[in-house]
Each structure stands twice: as C-alpha cells, then as structure tokens.
PDB file of C-alpha atoms in Angstrom:
ATOM      1  CA  MET A   1       0.000   0.000   0.000  1.00  0.00           C
ATOM      2  CA  LEU A   2       2.799   2.375   0.891  1.00  0.00           C
ATOM      3  CA  ASN A   3       4.618   1.487  -2.312  1.00  0.00           C
ATOM      4  CA  SER A   4       1.519   2.329  -4.363  1.00  0.00           C
ATOM      5  CA  THR A   5       1.173   5.679  -2.614  1.00  0.00           C
ATOM      6  CA  SER A   6       4.837   6.598  -3.166  1.00  0.00           C
ATOM      7  CA  GLU A   7       4.635   5.538  -6.810  1.00  0.00           C
ATOM      8  CA  ALA A   8       1.530   7.693  -7.279  1.00  0.00           C
ATOM      9  CA  GLN A   9       3.272  10.686  -5.681  1.00  0.00           C
ATOM     10  CA  GLY A  10       6.336  10.144  -7.853  1.00  0.00           C
ATOM     11  CA  SER A  11       4.179   9.915 -10.947  1.00  0.00           C
ATOM     12  CA  THR A  12       2.329  13.108  -9.975  1.00  0.00           C
ATOM     13  CA  SER A  13       5.554  15.059  -9.364  1.00  0.00           C
ATOM     14  CA  SER A  14       6.974  13.794 -12.662  1.00  0.00           C
ATOM     15  CA  GLN A  15       3.873  14.906 -14.550  1.00  0.00           C
ATOM     16  CA  SER A  16       3.984  18.258 -12.769  1.00  0.00           C
ATOM     17  CA  GLY A  17       7.609  18.699 -13.809  1.00  0.00           C
ATOM     18  CA  ARG A  18       6.743  17.919 -17.424  1.00  0.00           C
ATOM     19  CA  VAL A  19       3.827  20.358 -17.359  1.00  0.00           C
ATOM     20  CA  ASP A  20       6.096  23.107 -15.975  1.00  0.00           C
ATOM     21  CA  SER A  21       8.641  22.383 -18.705  1.00  0.00           C
ATOM     22  CA  ILE A  22       5.935  22.517 -21.393  1.00  0.00           C
ATOM     23  CA  ASN A  23       4.537  25.766 -19.990  1.00  0.00           C
ATOM     24  CA  GLU A  24       8.020  27.306 -19.907  1.00  0.00           C
ATOM     25  CA  TYR A  25       8.625  26.172 -23.479  1.00  0.00           C
ATOM     26  CA  GLU A  26       5.277  27.550 -24.671  1.00  0.00           C
ATOM     27  CA  LYS A  27       5.898  30.829 -22.863  1.00  0.00           C
ATOM     28  CA  GLY A  28       8.877  31.531 -25.107  1.00  0.00           C
ATOM     29  CA  THR A  29      10.767  34.798 -25.323  1.00  0.00           C
ATOM     30  CA  SER A  30      10.282  38.023 -27.216  1.00  0.00           C
ATOM     31  CA  LEU A  31      12.279  39.167 -30.228  1.00  0.00           C
ATOM     32  CA  TRP A  32      13.982  41.832 -28.119  1.00  0.00           C
ATOM     33  CA  SER A  33      14.980  39.326 -25.407  1.00  0.00           C
ATOM     34  CA  ASP A  34      16.467  37.007 -28.029  1.00  0.00           C
ATOM     35  CA  ALA A  35      18.218  39.951 -29.682  1.00  0.00           C
ATOM     36  CA  TRP A  36      19.806  41.015 -26.386  1.00  0.00           C
ATOM     37  CA  LEU A  37      21.003  37.456 -25.712  1.00  0.00           C
ATOM     38  CA  ARG A  38      22.608  37.278 -29.158  1.00  0.00           C
ATOM     39  CA  LEU A  39      24.091  40.765 -28.802  1.00  0.00           C
ATOM     40  CA  LYS A  40      25.756  39.778 -25.511  1.00  0.00           C
ATOM     41  CA  LYS A  41      27.589  37.014 -27.396  1.00  0.00           C
ATOM     42  CA  ASN A  42      29.164  39.559 -29.765  1.00  0.00           C
ATOM     43  CA  PRO A  43      32.309  40.973 -28.073  1.00  0.00           C
ATOM     44  CA  LEU A  44      32.917  43.637 -30.736  1.00  0.00           C
ATOM     45  CA  ALA A  45      29.373  44.991 -30.409  1.00  0.00           C
ATOM     46  CA  LEU A  46      29.620  45.073 -26.611  1.00  0.00           C
ATOM     47  CA  THR A  47      33.007  46.792 -26.830  1.00  0.00           C
ATOM     48  CA  GLY A  48      31.525  49.389 -29.169  1.00  0.00           C
ATOM     49  CA  LEU A  49      28.550  49.913 -26.857  1.00  0.00           C
ATOM     50  CA  GLY A  50      30.834  50.294 -23.845  1.00  0.00           C
ATOM     51  CA  PHE A  51      33.042  52.839 -25.609  1.00  0.00           C
ATOM     52  CA  LEU A  52      30.013  54.853 -26.743  1.00  0.00           C
ATOM     53  CA  VAL A  53      28.610  54.938 -23.216  1.00  0.00           C
ATOM     54  CA  PHE A  54      32.012  56.031 -21.896  1.00  0.00           C
ATOM     55  CA  ILE A  55      32.545  58.806 -24.451  1.00  0.00           C
ATOM     56  CA  ALA A  56      28.937  60.029 -24.073  1.00  0.00           C
ATOM     57  CA  LEU A  57      29.238  60.238 -20.270  1.00  0.00           C
ATOM     58  CA  ALA A  58      32.637  61.943 -20.549  1.00  0.00           C
ATOM     59  CA  CYS A  59      31.257  64.586 -22.923  1.00  0.00           C
ATOM     60  CA  LEU A  60      28.100  65.036 -20.854  1.00  0.00           C
ATOM     61  CA  CYS A  61      30.132  65.623 -17.675  1.00  0.00           C
ATOM     62  CA  THR A  62      32.733  67.804 -19.394  1.00  0.00           C
ATOM     63  CA  PRO A  63      32.035  70.985 -17.349  1.00  0.00           C
ATOM     64  CA  TRP A  64      32.862  69.047 -14.167  1.00  0.00           C
ATOM     65  CA  ILE A  65      35.747  66.841 -15.347  1.00  0.00           C
ATOM     66  CA  ALA A  66      37.555  69.037 -17.881  1.00  0.00           C
ATOM     67  CA  PRO A  67      41.011  69.934 -16.546  1.00  0.00           C
ATOM     68  CA  TYR A  68      40.835  73.523 -17.841  1.00  0.00           C
ATOM     69  CA  GLY A  69      38.256  76.075 -18.941  1.00  0.00           C
ATOM     70  CA  TYR A  70      36.959  75.889 -22.497  1.00  0.00           C
ATOM     71  CA  GLU A  71      38.362  79.297 -23.549  1.00  0.00           C
ATOM     72  CA  GLU A  72      41.263  79.375 -21.087  1.00  0.00           C
ATOM     73  CA  GLN A  73      44.410  80.412 -22.983  1.00  0.00           C
ATOM     74  CA  ASN A  74      48.102  80.602 -22.277  1.00  0.00           C
ATOM     75  CA  LEU A  75      49.660  82.486 -25.169  1.00  0.00           C
ATOM     76  CA  LEU A  76      53.102  82.229 -23.601  1.00  0.00           C
ATOM     77  CA  LEU A  77      52.822  78.437 -23.642  1.00  0.00           C
ATOM     78  CA  GLY A  78      51.541  78.228 -27.222  1.00  0.00           C
ATOM     79  CA  ALA A  79      51.377  74.838 -28.918  1.00  0.00           C
ATOM     80  CA  SER A  80      53.098  72.346 -26.646  1.00  0.00           C
ATOM     81  CA  PRO A  81      53.277  68.541 -26.852  1.00  0.00           C
ATOM     82  CA  PRO A  82      51.603  66.247 -24.298  1.00  0.00           C
ATOM     83  CA  SER A  83      52.865  66.729 -20.758  1.00  0.00           C
ATOM     84  CA  PRO A  84      51.779  65.920 -17.177  1.00  0.00           C
ATOM     85  CA  GLN A  85      49.995  69.292 -17.047  1.00  0.00           C
ATOM     86  CA  HIS A  86      48.319  68.897 -20.468  1.00  0.00           C
ATOM     87  CA  TRP A  87      47.833  65.202 -21.203  1.00  0.00           C
ATOM     88  CA  LEU A  88      47.106  65.709 -24.931  1.00  0.00           C
ATOM     89  CA  GLY A  89      49.080  68.920 -25.369  1.00  0.00           C
ATOM     90  CA  THR A  90      47.840  72.413 -26.225  1.00  0.00           C
ATOM     91  CA  ASP A  91      46.913  74.228 -29.423  1.00  0.00           C
ATOM     92  CA  THR A  92      48.544  77.320 -30.899  1.00  0.00           C
ATOM     93  CA  PHE A  93      46.646  79.549 -28.462  1.00  0.00           C
ATOM     94  CA  GLY A  94      47.751  77.531 -25.452  1.00  0.00           C
ATOM     95  CA  ARG A  95      44.330  75.949 -24.930  1.00  0.00           C
ATOM     96  CA  ASP A  96      44.213  72.455 -23.452  1.00  0.00           C
ATOM     97  CA  LEU A  97      43.498  69.955 -26.236  1.00  0.00           C
ATOM     98  CA  LEU A  98      41.794  67.379 -24.011  1.00  0.00           C
ATOM     99  CA  THR A  99      39.315  70.009 -22.854  1.00  0.00           C
ATOM    100  CA  ARG A 100      38.685  71.075 -26.451  1.00  0.00           C
ATOM    101  CA  ILE A 101      38.089  67.454 -27.529  1.00  0.00           C
ATOM    102  CA  LEU A 102      35.604  66.854 -24.730  1.00  0.00           C
ATOM    103  CA  TYR A 103      33.647  70.012 -25.521  1.00  0.00           C
ATOM    104  CA  GLY A 104      33.880  69.293 -29.242  1.00  0.00           C
ATOM    105  CA  GLY A 105      32.496  65.812 -28.613  1.00  0.00           C
ATOM    106  CA  ARG A 106      29.328  67.320 -27.177  1.00  0.00           C
ATOM    107  CA  VAL A 107      28.682  69.127 -30.453  1.00  0.00           C
ATOM    108  CA  SER A 108      29.637  66.193 -32.693  1.00  0.00           C
ATOM    109  CA  LEU A 109      27.507  63.700 -30.778  1.00  0.00           C
ATOM    110  CA  MET A 110      24.634  66.172 -30.681  1.00  0.00           C
ATOM    111  CA  VAL A 111      24.852  66.604 -34.449  1.00  0.00           C
ATOM    112  CA  GLY A 112      24.752  62.831 -34.880  1.00  0.00           C
ATOM    113  CA  LEU A 113      21.769  62.330 -32.569  1.00  0.00           C
ATOM    114  CA  ILE A 114      19.623  65.307 -33.578  1.00  0.00           C
ATOM    115  CA  ALA A 115      20.244  65.074 -37.327  1.00  0.00           C
ATOM    116  CA  THR A 116      19.585  61.324 -37.229  1.00  0.00           C
ATOM    117  CA  SER A 117      16.381  61.904 -35.247  1.00  0.00           C
ATOM    118  CA  VAL A 118      15.194  64.352 -37.920  1.00  0.00           C
ATOM    119  CA  ALA A 119      16.032  61.812 -40.630  1.00  0.00           C
ATOM    120  CA  LEU A 120      14.163  59.099 -38.695  1.00  0.00           C
ATOM    121  CA  LEU A 121      11.061  61.233 -38.204  1.00  0.00           C
ATOM    122  CA  ILE A 122      10.805  62.159 -41.878  1.00  0.00           C
ATOM    123  CA  GLY A 123      11.977  58.855 -43.355  1.00  0.00           C
ATOM    124  CA  VAL A 124       9.892  56.512 -41.178  1.00  0.00           C
ATOM    125  CA  THR A 125       6.713  58.570 -41.635  1.00  0.00           C
ATOM    126  CA  TRP A 126       7.217  58.978 -45.382  1.00  0.00           C
ATOM    127  CA  GLY A 127       8.104  55.344 -46.022  1.00  0.00           C
ATOM    128  CA  ALA A 128       5.296  53.954 -43.833  1.00  0.00           C
ATOM    129  CA  ILE A 129       2.622  56.044 -45.558  1.00  0.00           C
ATOM    130  CA  ALA A 130       3.918  55.233 -49.038  1.00  0.00           C
ATOM    131  CA  GLY A 131       4.195  51.519 -48.329  1.00  0.00           C
ATOM    132  CA  PHE A 132       0.794  51.142 -46.675  1.00  0.00           C
ATOM    133  CA  VAL A 133      -1.343  53.345 -48.942  1.00  0.00           C
ATOM    134  CA  GLY A 134       0.295  52.134 -52.162  1.00  0.00           C
ATOM    135  CA  GLY A 135      -1.043  52.915 -55.621  1.00  0.00           C
ATOM    136  CA  LYS A 136      -0.637  56.391 -57.065  1.00  0.00           C
ATOM    137  CA  VAL A 137       0.224  57.882 -53.676  1.00  0.00           C
ATOM    138  CA  ASP A 138       3.160  55.476 -53.339  1.00  0.00           C
ATOM    139  CA  ALA A 139       4.296  56.172 -56.917  1.00  0.00           C
ATOM    140  CA  VAL A 140       4.268  59.953 -56.448  1.00  0.00           C
ATOM    141  CA  MET A 141       5.963  59.866 -53.042  1.00  0.00           C
ATOM    142  CA  MET A 142       8.757  57.542 -54.159  1.00  0.00           C
ATOM    143  CA  ARG A 143       9.332  59.469 -57.382  1.00  0.00           C
ATOM    144  CA  LEU A 144       9.918  62.545 -55.231  1.00  0.00           C
ATOM    145  CA  VAL A 145      12.471  60.524 -53.264  1.00  0.00           C
ATOM    146  CA  ASP A 146      14.196  59.552 -56.532  1.00  0.00           C
ATOM    147  CA  ILE A 147      14.304  63.187 -57.653  1.00  0.00           C
ATOM    148  CA  ILE A 148      15.817  64.351 -54.359  1.00  0.00           C
ATOM    149  CA  TYR A 149      18.312  61.479 -54.556  1.00  0.00           C
ATOM    150  CA  ALA A 150      19.497  62.823 -57.914  1.00  0.00           C
ATOM    151  CA  LEU A 151      20.250  66.252 -56.443  1.00  0.00           C
ATOM    152  CA  PRO A 152      23.745  66.862 -55.017  1.00  0.00           C
ATOM    153  CA  PHE A 153      22.827  67.031 -51.336  1.00  0.00           C
ATOM    154  CA  MET A 154      26.081  68.786 -50.425  1.00  0.00           C
ATOM    155  CA  ILE A 155      25.078  71.735 -52.582  1.00  0.00           C
ATOM    156  CA  PHE A 156      21.678  71.738 -50.878  1.00  0.00           C
ATOM    157  CA  ILE A 157      23.293  72.014 -47.449  1.00  0.00           C
ATOM    158  CA  VAL A 158      25.691  74.715 -48.622  1.00  0.00           C
ATOM    159  CA  LEU A 159      22.788  76.744 -50.047  1.00  0.00           C
ATOM    160  CA  LEU A 160      20.885  76.461 -46.763  1.00  0.00           C
ATOM    161  CA  MET A 161      23.925  77.636 -44.817  1.00  0.00           C
ATOM    162  CA  VAL A 162      24.490  80.560 -47.209  1.00  0.00           C
ATOM    163  CA  VAL A 163      20.835  81.689 -47.303  1.00  0.00           C
ATOM    164  CA  PHE A 164      19.970  81.277 -43.613  1.00  0.00           C
ATOM    165  CA  GLY A 165      23.395  81.809 -42.085  1.00  0.00           C
ATOM    166  CA  ARG A 166      25.696  79.496 -40.145  1.00  0.00           C
ATOM    167  CA  ASN A 167      23.363  78.532 -37.346  1.00  0.00           C
ATOM    168  CA  LEU A 168      24.135  75.466 -35.254  1.00  0.00           C
ATOM    169  CA  TRP A 169      20.519  74.232 -35.105  1.00  0.00           C
ATOM    170  CA  LEU A 170      20.036  74.865 -38.821  1.00  0.00           C
ATOM    171  CA  LEU A 171      23.044  72.640 -39.449  1.00  0.00           C
ATOM    172  CA  PHE A 172      21.430  69.837 -37.446  1.00  0.00           C
ATOM    173  CA  PHE A 173      18.157  70.013 -39.373  1.00  0.00           C
ATOM    174  CA  ALA A 174      19.811  70.580 -42.758  1.00  0.00           C
ATOM    175  CA  ILE A 175      21.858  67.396 -42.424  1.00  0.00           C
ATOM    176  CA  GLY A 176      18.846  65.445 -41.176  1.00  0.00           C
ATOM    177  CA  ALA A 177      16.735  66.742 -44.056  1.00  0.00           C
ATOM    178  CA  VAL A 178      19.010  65.067 -46.624  1.00  0.00           C
ATOM    179  CA  GLU A 179      19.680  61.816 -44.743  1.00  0.00           C
ATOM    180  CA  TRP A 180      16.095  60.478 -44.624  1.00  0.00           C
ATOM    181  CA  LEU A 181      15.856  59.154 -48.173  1.00  0.00           C
ATOM    182  CA  THR A 182      17.372  55.709 -47.616  1.00  0.00           C
ATOM    183  CA  MET A 183      15.382  55.323 -44.403  1.00  0.00           C
ATOM    184  CA  ALA A 184      12.160  55.997 -46.321  1.00  0.00           C
ATOM    185  CA  ARG A 185      12.988  53.245 -48.817  1.00  0.00           C
ATOM    186  CA  ILE A 186      13.827  50.746 -46.078  1.00  0.00           C
ATOM    187  CA  VAL A 187      10.615  51.406 -44.144  1.00  0.00           C
ATOM    188  CA  ARG A 188       8.505  51.313 -47.315  1.00  0.00           C
ATOM    189  CA  GLY A 189       9.813  47.860 -48.164  1.00  0.00           C
ATOM    190  CA  GLN A 190       9.184  46.583 -44.640  1.00  0.00           C
ATOM    191  CA  VAL A 191       5.654  47.986 -44.550  1.00  0.00           C
ATOM    192  CA  GLN A 192       4.780  46.498 -47.941  1.00  0.00           C
ATOM    193  CA  SER A 193       5.663  43.033 -46.638  1.00  0.00           C
ATOM    194  CA  LEU A 194       3.910  43.567 -43.292  1.00  0.00           C
ATOM    195  CA  LYS A 195       0.608  44.933 -44.591  1.00  0.00           C
ATOM    196  CA  GLU A 196      -0.278  41.533 -46.044  1.00  0.00           C
ATOM    197  CA  GLN A 197      -0.012  39.883 -42.639  1.00  0.00           C
ATOM    198  CA  GLU A 198      -3.096  38.639 -40.784  1.00  0.00           C
ATOM    199  CA  PHE A 199      -2.759  41.056 -37.852  1.00  0.00           C
ATOM    200  CA  VAL A 200      -3.052  44.015 -40.260  1.00  0.00           C
ATOM    201  CA  GLU A 201      -6.119  42.506 -41.909  1.00  0.00           C
ATOM    202  CA  ALA A 202      -7.627  42.003 -38.456  1.00  0.00           C
ATOM    203  CA  ALA A 203      -6.958  45.645 -37.576  1.00  0.00           C
ATOM    204  CA  ILE A 204      -8.663  46.749 -40.798  1.00  0.00           C
ATOM    205  CA  SER A 205     -11.646  44.487 -40.123  1.00  0.00           C
ATOM    206  CA  ILE A 206     -12.331  46.075 -36.716  1.00  0.00           C
ATOM    207  CA  GLY A 207     -12.380  49.530 -38.264  1.00  0.00           C
ATOM    208  CA  LEU A 208      -9.038  51.052 -37.223  1.00  0.00           C
ATOM    209  CA  SER A 209      -7.998  54.065 -39.261  1.00  0.00           C
ATOM    210  CA  LYS A 210      -5.038  53.880 -41.611  1.00  0.00           C
ATOM    211  CA  TRP A 211      -2.979  56.182 -39.426  1.00  0.00           C
ATOM    212  CA  ALA A 212      -3.740  54.078 -36.330  1.00  0.00           C
ATOM    213  CA  ILE A 213      -2.661  50.916 -38.156  1.00  0.00           C
ATOM    214  CA  ILE A 214       0.562  52.576 -39.305  1.00  0.00           C
ATOM    215  CA  ARG A 215       1.349  54.001 -35.863  1.00  0.00           C
ATOM    216  CA  ARG A 216       0.316  51.067 -33.678  1.00  0.00           C
ATOM    217  CA  HIS A 217       1.068  48.031 -35.853  1.00  0.00           C
ATOM    218  CA  LEU A 218       3.302  48.655 -38.858  1.00  0.00           C
ATOM    219  CA  ILE A 219       5.970  51.016 -37.531  1.00  0.00           C
ATOM    220  CA  PRO A 220       6.623  49.018 -34.303  1.00  0.00           C
ATOM    221  CA  ASN A 221       7.042  45.815 -36.330  1.00  0.00           C
ATOM    222  CA  ALA A 222       9.496  47.513 -38.703  1.00  0.00           C
ATOM    223  CA  LEU A 223      11.747  48.834 -35.917  1.00  0.00           C
ATOM    224  CA  GLY A 224      14.423  46.133 -36.277  1.00  0.00           C
ATOM    225  CA  PRO A 225      15.905  47.360 -39.597  1.00  0.00           C
ATOM    226  CA  VAL A 226      15.244  50.963 -38.525  1.00  0.00           C
ATOM    227  CA  ILE A 227      17.358  50.602 -35.375  1.00  0.00           C
ATOM    228  CA  VAL A 228      20.183  48.964 -37.320  1.00  0.00           C
ATOM    229  CA  TYR A 229      20.201  51.657 -39.992  1.00  0.00           C
ATOM    230  CA  THR A 230      20.087  54.342 -37.305  1.00  0.00           C
ATOM    231  CA  THR A 231      23.370  53.142 -35.797  1.00  0.00           C
ATOM    232  CA  LEU A 232      24.902  53.360 -39.273  1.00  0.00           C
ATOM    233  CA  THR A 233      23.399  56.785 -40.004  1.00  0.00           C
ATOM    234  CA  ILE A 234      24.899  58.454 -36.930  1.00  0.00           C
ATOM    235  CA  PRO A 235      28.534  57.947 -38.063  1.00  0.00           C
ATOM    236  CA  SER A 236      27.580  59.065 -41.570  1.00  0.00           C
ATOM    237  CA  VAL A 237      26.095  62.279 -40.172  1.00  0.00           C
ATOM    238  CA  MET A 238      29.114  62.878 -37.941  1.00  0.00           C
ATOM    239  CA  LEU A 239      31.444  62.460 -40.910  1.00  0.00           C
ATOM    240  CA  LEU A 240      29.338  64.885 -42.931  1.00  0.00           C
ATOM    241  CA  GLU A 241      29.535  67.467 -40.143  1.00  0.00           C
ATOM    242  CA  ALA A 242      33.293  66.930 -39.909  1.00  0.00           C
ATOM    243  CA  PHE A 243      33.602  67.446 -43.660  1.00  0.00           C
ATOM    244  CA  LEU A 244      31.525  70.647 -43.547  1.00  0.00           C
ATOM    245  CA  SER A 245      33.561  71.970 -40.629  1.00  0.00           C
ATOM    246  CA  PHE A 246      36.734  71.096 -42.511  1.00  0.00           C
ATOM    247  CA  LEU A 247      35.460  73.249 -45.407  1.00  0.00           C
ATOM    248  CA  GLY A 248      34.558  76.065 -43.019  1.00  0.00           C
ATOM    249  CA  LEU A 249      30.784  75.589 -43.510  1.00  0.00           C
ATOM    250  CA  GLY A 250      30.005  73.761 -40.268  1.00  0.00           C
ATOM    251  CA  ILE A 251      30.653  74.654 -36.648  1.00  0.00           C
ATOM    252  CA  GLN A 252      32.295  78.060 -36.252  1.00  0.00           C
ATOM    253  CA  PRO A 253      34.548  79.425 -33.478  1.00  0.00           C
ATOM    254  CA  PRO A 254      34.307  79.900 -30.567  1.00  0.00           C
ATOM    255  CA  GLN A 255      32.300  76.665 -30.717  1.00  0.00           C
ATOM    256  CA  SER A 256      34.199  73.537 -31.572  1.00  0.00           C
ATOM    257  CA  SER A 257      33.625  70.025 -32.873  1.00  0.00           C
ATOM    258  CA  TRP A 258      35.850  67.105 -33.719  1.00  0.00           C
ATOM    259  CA  GLY A 259      35.669  68.045 -37.393  1.00  0.00           C
ATOM    260  CA  LEU A 260      36.767  71.602 -36.694  1.00  0.00           C
ATOM    261  CA  LEU A 261      39.635  70.402 -34.479  1.00  0.00           C
ATOM    262  CA  ILE A 262      40.762  68.066 -37.252  1.00  0.00           C
ATOM    263  CA  SER A 263      40.623  70.987 -39.681  1.00  0.00           C
ATOM    264  CA  TYR A 264      42.924  73.010 -37.404  1.00  0.00           C
ATOM    265  CA  GLY A 265      45.186  70.003 -36.981  1.00  0.00           C
ATOM    266  CA  VAL A 266      45.603  69.542 -40.735  1.00  0.00           C
ATOM    267  CA  GLU A 267      46.817  73.133 -41.087  1.00  0.00           C
ATOM    268  CA  SER A 268      49.687  72.518 -38.654  1.00  0.00           C
ATOM    269  CA  MET A 269      50.194  68.747 -38.844  1.00  0.00           C
ATOM    270  CA  GLU A 270      53.871  68.997 -39.799  1.00  0.00           C
ATOM    271  CA  GLU A 271      54.823  71.237 -36.879  1.00  0.00           C
ATOM    272  CA  TYR A 272      52.307  70.067 -34.253  1.00  0.00           C
ATOM    273  CA  PRO A 273      51.134  66.545 -35.211  1.00  0.00           C
ATOM    274  CA  TRP A 274      49.284  65.951 -31.904  1.00  0.00           C
ATOM    275  CA  LEU A 275      46.714  68.585 -32.921  1.00  0.00           C
ATOM    276  CA  LEU A 276      45.593  66.215 -35.691  1.00  0.00           C
ATOM    277  CA  ILE A 277      46.329  62.815 -34.140  1.00  0.00           C
ATOM    278  CA  TYR A 278      44.188  63.019 -30.991  1.00  0.00           C
ATOM    279  CA  PRO A 279      40.982  64.569 -32.436  1.00  0.00           C
ATOM    280  CA  GLY A 280      41.263  62.263 -35.452  1.00  0.00           C
ATOM    281  CA  LEU A 281      41.781  59.226 -33.244  1.00  0.00           C
ATOM    282  CA  THR A 282      38.784  60.141 -31.067  1.00  0.00           C
ATOM    283  CA  LEU A 283      36.497  60.522 -34.085  1.00  0.00           C
ATOM    284  CA  THR A 284      37.821  57.316 -35.646  1.00  0.00           C
ATOM    285  CA  LEU A 285      37.269  55.234 -32.500  1.00  0.00           C
ATOM    286  CA  THR A 286      33.741  56.598 -32.121  1.00  0.00           C
ATOM    287  CA  LEU A 287      32.895  55.751 -35.734  1.00  0.00           C
ATOM    288  CA  PHE A 288      34.354  52.255 -35.325  1.00  0.00           C
ATOM    289  CA  ALA A 289      32.283  51.748 -32.161  1.00  0.00           C
ATOM    290  CA  LEU A 290      29.084  52.827 -33.914  1.00  0.00           C
ATOM    291  CA  ASN A 291      29.772  50.513 -36.846  1.00  0.00           C
ATOM    292  CA  PHE A 292      30.583  47.559 -34.576  1.00  0.00           C
ATOM    293  CA  LEU A 293      27.358  48.163 -32.658  1.00  0.00           C
ATOM    294  CA  GLY A 294      25.397  48.467 -35.892  1.00  0.00           C
ATOM    295  CA  ASP A 295      26.795  45.186 -37.215  1.00  0.00           C
ATOM    296  CA  GLY A 296      26.003  43.484 -33.912  1.00  0.00           C
ATOM    297  CA  LEU A 297      22.426  44.784 -33.903  1.00  0.00           C
ATOM    298  CA  ARG A 298      21.948  43.667 -37.497  1.00  0.00           C
ATOM    299  CA  ASP A 299      22.924  40.106 -36.552  1.00  0.00           C
ATOM    300  CA  ALA A 300      21.012  40.171 -33.265  1.00  0.00           C
ATOM    301  CA  LEU A 301      17.759  41.372 -34.823  1.00  0.00           C
ATOM    302  CA  ASP A 302      17.899  38.849 -37.661  1.00  0.00           C
ATOM    303  CA  VAL A 303      14.746  36.778 -37.126  1.00  0.00           C
ATOM    304  CA  ARG A 304      16.336  33.871 -38.963  1.00  0.00           C
ATOM    305  CA  ALA A 305      19.162  33.691 -36.417  1.00  0.00           C
ATOM    306  CA  SER A 306      19.362  30.680 -34.165  1.00  0.00           C
ATOM    307  CA  LYS A 307      17.955  30.912 -30.648  1.00  0.00           C
ATOM    308  CA  ASP A 308      20.687  28.765 -29.168  1.00  0.00           C
TER     309      ASP A 308
END
C-alpha cells in the first residue's frame, strides 16, 4: 500500500515537472529578449557599446571633469606637446586639447543624434505612408524621393547655410533633411511586406484608421531594420559634419567640434602633429564603435538567427 502511494506521488511530481517544462517552453521569449542574448555574445558589439557609453558620459560631464576652462588660454605656452599638465598637449593659443576634444564631442555627438532623429522622423513617416497606402500615392511619393536622390545634397546644405546663415541648429536640421531618403525606402519595403499579414487585416476588419494601423502596428514591427540603420546613419552624419567643418561651412569658433579640431590640426600637422592625431583618433574610434554596434544589432535582430 505504501509502495503504491509513493509511486503515485512520484508519478504526480513527474507529470507536474513535465507540465512546468511545457509551460516554460510555450511561454517563449520576445524578439527583443532574443536579440539582447545574441548581442551579448558579440564581443565587438559590446566593446563598441561600452566605448560609446564612456565617451557620451565623458562629454556630458565635461564641465565638471575638464582639466581647464573651455576658452582658457596661455599664449606664452603656445602649442606644446603632451605633458603631465596637459595630457594631450595644447593648441597654438595655449588651450588644453583634451578640454577642447571633450567640448567638441558634445557638439559632434549632438549633431549625430539630432540630425539622425530628424532623418528618422521624416523617413519613417514617409516610407510607412507610401508603403501602406500604395497605388498612385506610393508612386508619387517615391518618385519625389528619386528626384531628391538625384540632387547633389552637399550643394543643398551649402545653399541652406548661405541663405539662412551658419546657425548650429540649422546645421542639425539641414543634415537630417538630406539623410532620410534611404530610411524611407527601407521602411517602405518593410511595410509592404507587413501589410499583407493577418494582424493588419484584423486591424482593418475592426475599423481602425489607416494612421492608427501605421502608428500602432506597422511602424513598431518595422523597428528592427530601422534601429540597425540608425546606428549606421549616426557615423555618416558625424562624418558629414566633420567634412563641412573642414570646409569652413560647419561649426564656427568659438564653438568647436571634432571636425573643426581636425581641420585646425591639418593646417599645422607637420609642426604640431598631436593637434591632428588626438581629435582624429577620437572621431575614428567613435565611428568604429558605432559601426561595430550596428553590425552586432543587425545580426542580433535577424529573425532567422538561431535561438541557441
């Protein structure tokens, strides 16, 4: 009798264990949880993320951690190589280069984030509407994209800067206004494949408006490629700002950016090479980190990737 009771209890506990295992299996994980698990297995992506967090915090806390004032000069010192007092040396006006790089990073990172946000807002909205509505609306909207693609966007930015003046915020929006085209094409393609899915048909059947379907169903499900392209757009925007500053059309003194510091460094690279090496190295490492993170996100958000 006791043996029968113990066997029954053992059988019950075994069945309970199997039920728990089945429930855990059926519960599953979300796309974002799987993506994070895969991203953690990518050392280059994690290294890039760590460097970006470090450089962003350093630039954000610059007023409290910078060794010298932003405009503090020592004309008697002039351009001097790295030393215990000035870890990265000074420029021709005796200003601490490390301080200038930290303050310049605030502008460069801000350009990357704000201009990319403008590109995202325009590109995602434009592409989602074109892809979902389709027909003549899609044809007209995408032909406009093709026309703008054919225009030399650098000339467009230069004209904006000449007509409206060299304003920092105008620079942010001008760069963002020419970087949304590829994003629009990516989102349009994603939306065209998603709008045939059953959940979209269900949303239409219950009477949701087109804008509600786009905002609540299509755009959230197209975020994977959007996030990946965003991490690749930020370095592109930062390089564009650096190029404009190098030409004298971007950030103007007394403000500074990594591109402007590189421009100054090129002018005196033979006599004072550290003025070019350190700003250039900072920009290069940041761009590498963004690209490593972008590659890692692309692999992590691939729905065909293994869930091992």
